[in-house]
Amino acid sequence: MPQPEAKLVPFPKASASQIASGARRPRDPRLDVFRGLALVMIFINHVPGNPFEDYTNRNFGFSDAAESFFVLSGMAAGLAYSGRFMAAQRESSGLWSAVRPMWARAWTLYMTQILLTAWAIAIFSAGALWFGVPEMVTKINLTRVFGQTAEALVGLPTLGHQLGYVNILPAYSVLLITAPIAILVGLRSPGLMMALSVGFWFLTGLYRWNLPAFPNPGGWFFNPLAWQVLFVAGLMTGLSKRQGKQFIPYKPILFWGCIVFLLFVLAWMKIPPLGTTMNKMMLIMGRAGAPFHLVAHDKTFVSLPRMLHIMALAYVLSHARIVLTLCAQNWTRPLALMGRQGLLVFASGTLMSLSAQVIMTAMDKPEWLGWTLPPLGIALMILIAWIAEAISGRPKSPGGVASAPQEPSPKAEPPASKTTSAT
């Protein structure tokens, strides 16, 4: 059982001058390690039919790598960008100097999304042309691309049409564009910003608000109007830490209550009689008139069970002493390396996972291939991250942790966690 610690350990504690100036500080290894771990789980989950799928986090709780992605993205953005919004920085450089890096990052994510989408179409088309699997052009929402090409060519660049496994970056781009408002409000009162975010999440689910899809009916699978609640939670955490504070301080009753909840969810998922009973209770409450996003496991609107699970998990991991100890070990360095090069590794992993899907389908998913492709892909992701870091010449702190900001202005990247409705 993880042991609590009285406070979230700062890396390092900010001085008044650092807070005022937005100065850079050594990275917290926990954020990089968890981002790297999320990348590993994404890649594994995006190669369906491999035996490692049974051991990713989605098998042990309501939330999965997607929720982790948004919380970690918010933390990274809060740590990297909030310093420019401090009063002293705004007075000396102006508000636009704070907003511009975030919007530039959103543009980078958009361009990455377009590149990944184009390659996803190419990879699955190659599978149909050269690997004898014509059904590939009907998967991952490609039917519209080949059946309604004109409409799809409008939907793809305008983000109205998103492919499976390549559909998380659009929501994150939208949230980065709106994040300056959240930071400005959060600097005055993080609690108020979080309350506004939760209220907007509730109304979004209640009235089924979403951004429109095109040419398909409906809306975005990763609905940014709902997923913002996780991003804002991370953003306020990163912002508070940047100021040397804790957004949600350690409280024994809350810490152990979260552990009990996580264990209960695990039992819910692994003990069939309990799971059946709880699901029936949720169904009864839904039929009695409870809002669907409070009593369902819906992903698009971040249903309450999913949200509570990732929040409880984040709270426990941030206050458990053993987590800090583990993240400082040498064997976690490959994970931290991938976390520091998150966007590049995420993009590379996405293309490799899509290629692996084509290969496995063409070969009728032999068991040996399921055991081989994921470890090979993970090794290549580590190699890509190592090459990128070597090229960048990123300076190291004494502990071996890069000293650039969590999501640097132009080089660091958001965590990459999951990219598809299939995860």
GROMACS .gro file of C-alpha atoms in nm, residues 69-70 102-103 105-110 113 157-160 162 167-182 200 210-212 220 222-228 231-232 235:
model
   47
   69PHE     CA    1  -0.343   1.241  -2.120
   70PHE     CA    2  -0.568   1.535  -2.044
  102MET     CA    3   0.029   2.856  -2.619
  103TRP     CA    4  -0.142   2.936  -2.948
  105ARG     CA    5   0.175   2.514  -2.959
  106ALA     CA    6  -0.190   2.462  -3.055
  107TRP     CA    7  -0.094   2.525  -3.418
  108THR     CA    8   0.187   2.269  -3.392
  109LEU     CA    9  -0.060   2.014  -3.259
  110TYR     CA   10  -0.301   2.091  -3.541
  113GLN     CA   11  -0.291   1.606  -3.648
  157PRO     CA   12  -0.875   1.974  -4.219
  158THR     CA   13  -1.162   2.143  -4.033
  159LEU     CA   14  -1.147   1.862  -3.774
  160GLY     CA   15  -1.509   1.769  -3.827
  162GLN     CA   16  -1.151   1.247  -3.730
  167ASN     CA   17  -0.843   1.186  -3.267
  168ILE     CA   18  -0.709   1.319  -2.939
  169LEU     CA   19  -0.492   1.609  -3.057
  170PRO     CA   20  -0.785   1.817  -3.191
  171ALA     CA   21  -0.943   1.839  -2.847
  172TYR     CA   22  -0.612   1.927  -2.688
  173SER     CA   23  -0.552   2.199  -2.948
  174VAL     CA   24  -0.888   2.356  -2.867
  175LEU     CA   25  -0.812   2.348  -2.495
  176LEU     CA   26  -0.472   2.512  -2.544
  177ILE     CA   27  -0.638   2.795  -2.735
  178THR     CA   28  -0.878   2.862  -2.448
  179ALA     CA   29  -0.626   2.792  -2.170
  180PRO     CA   30  -0.508   3.155  -2.133
  181ILE     CA   31  -0.851   3.247  -1.998
  182ALA     CA   32  -0.838   2.960  -1.751
  200PHE     CA   33  -1.960   2.368  -1.750
  210ASN     CA   34  -2.052   1.909  -2.843
  211LEU     CA   35  -1.859   2.041  -3.141
  212PRO     CA   36  -2.020   1.923  -3.467
  220TRP     CA   37  -1.641   1.486  -3.163
  222PHE     CA   38  -1.324   1.353  -2.753
  223ASN     CA   39  -1.565   1.633  -2.679
  224PRO     CA   40  -1.347   1.925  -2.559
  225LEU     CA   41  -1.646   2.087  -2.387
  226ALA     CA   42  -1.653   1.791  -2.148
  227TRP     CA   43  -1.288   1.687  -2.142
  228GLN     CA   44  -1.188   2.037  -2.038
  231PHE     CA   45  -0.744   1.949  -1.847
  232VAL     CA   46  -0.840   2.234  -1.611
  235LEU     CA   47  -0.382   2.309  -1.535
   0.00000   0.00000   0.00000
